[in-house]
Coordinates of C-alpha atoms in Angstrom, one line a residue:
M50 CA -63.3 -163.2 86.8
L51 CA -60.0 -161.8 87.6
E52 CA -59.1 -161.8 84.3
L53 CA -61.9 -160.0 82.9
L54 CA -61.7 -157.3 85.4
S55 CA -57.9 -156.7 84.5
F56 CA -59.1 -156.8 80.7
L57 CA -61.8 -153.9 81.1
I58 CA -59.1 -151.8 83.3
H59 CA -56.7 -152.4 80.3
G60 CA -59.3 -151.4 77.6
I61 CA -60.5 -148.7 79.6
Q62 CA -57.1 -147.2 80.8
P63 CA -56.2 -145.1 77.6
L64 CA -59.8 -143.4 78.2
L65 CA -59.4 -142.1 81.3
V66 CA -57.1 -139.2 80.8
P67 CA -59.6 -137.5 78.5
I68 CA -62.5 -138.6 80.3
C69 CA -61.0 -136.9 83.2
F70 CA -60.0 -133.9 81.4
V71 CA -63.8 -133.6 80.2
V72 CA -64.9 -133.8 83.1
A73 CA -62.8 -131.5 85.4
W74 CA -64.1 -128.6 82.4
T75 CA -67.2 -129.2 83.2
V76 CA -67.1 -129.0 86.6
T77 CA -64.9 -126.0 86.2
I78 CA -67.5 -124.3 83.9
L79 CA -70.4 -125.6 85.8
A80 CA -69.0 -123.1 88.9
V81 CA -68.3 -120.4 86.9
L82 CA -71.7 -120.5 85.7
S83 CA -73.2 -120.9 88.9
L84 CA -71.0 -118.0 90.4
W85 CA -72.3 -115.8 87.6
T86 CA -76.1 -116.5 88.0
A87 CA -76.0 -115.9 91.7
A88 CA -74.3 -112.3 91.3
R89 CA -76.6 -111.6 88.4
D90 CA -79.5 -112.5 90.9
S91 CA -78.2 -110.4 93.7
V92 CA -77.5 -107.5 91.7
A93 CA -81.1 -107.8 90.4
T94 CA -82.7 -108.0 93.9
A95 CA -80.3 -105.4 95.2
K96 CA -81.7 -102.9 92.5
Q97 CA -85.0 -104.3 93.1
M98 CA -84.5 -103.4 96.9
H99 CA -83.0 -99.7 96.0
Q100 CA -86.6 -98.6 94.8
I101 CA -88.0 -98.8 98.2
P102 CA -89.3 -95.4 99.2
C103 CA -90.0 -96.2 102.9
S104 CA -86.9 -94.3 104.5
G105 CA -87.4 -91.1 102.7
C106 CA -91.3 -91.0 103.6
Q107 CA -92.7 -88.8 106.3
F108 CA -94.3 -91.8 108.0
F109 CA -91.4 -93.5 108.5
T110 CA -90.7 -94.2 112.2
D111 CA -87.5 -95.9 111.9
N112 CA -88.4 -98.2 114.6
Y113 CA -88.6 -101.5 114.7
R114 CA -91.7 -102.2 116.3
L115 CA -94.0 -99.9 114.4
K116 CA -91.8 -98.8 110.6
C117 CA -94.8 -97.3 109.3
T118 CA -97.7 -95.3 110.9
V119 CA -99.8 -95.0 107.6
R120 CA -99.2 -99.0 106.0
P121 CA -97.1 -100.9 108.6
F122 CA -97.5 -104.2 107.1
I123 CA -96.1 -103.5 103.9
A124 CA -93.5 -100.7 105.2
N125 CA -89.8 -102.0 103.9
T126 CA -90.9 -104.4 101.6
E127 CA -91.6 -104.9 97.8
E128 CA -95.0 -104.2 97.9
A129 CA -94.0 -100.4 99.3
I130 CA -92.7 -99.6 95.8
N131 CA -95.7 -97.9 94.8
C132 CA -97.0 -97.2 98.2
L133 CA -100.0 -94.7 97.4
D134 CA -99.9 -92.8 100.5
Y135 CA -95.9 -91.9 100.2
Q136 CA -94.9 -88.4 101.5
P137 CA -91.7 -86.8 101.1
K138 CA -89.8 -85.9 104.2
T139 CA -90.6 -82.0 104.5
N140 CA -87.5 -82.0 107.0
P141 CA -84.6 -84.7 106.0
Y142 CA -82.9 -83.5 109.3
L143 CA -85.4 -85.0 111.6
Y144 CA -84.9 -88.6 112.9

């Protein structure tokens, strides 16, 4: 049994370096692709969140209890992007 194990180890030994090389580069490439995908998704999410017009609306109160006096349940969410009740602030220096 021990002779068979020794024979297998000596048979596989020349292949270990190429196998480890391929595995190391595969892990490196997968890590870089994962980071790239996460960065791309974060930028897409940030662009979408910057389209929310709530902070420039006159009905936005900037109060955590009641964010919007007209539609409080969709204030500062993605549903507010095309809000029909959006009115630009008439005096931007208030609040």
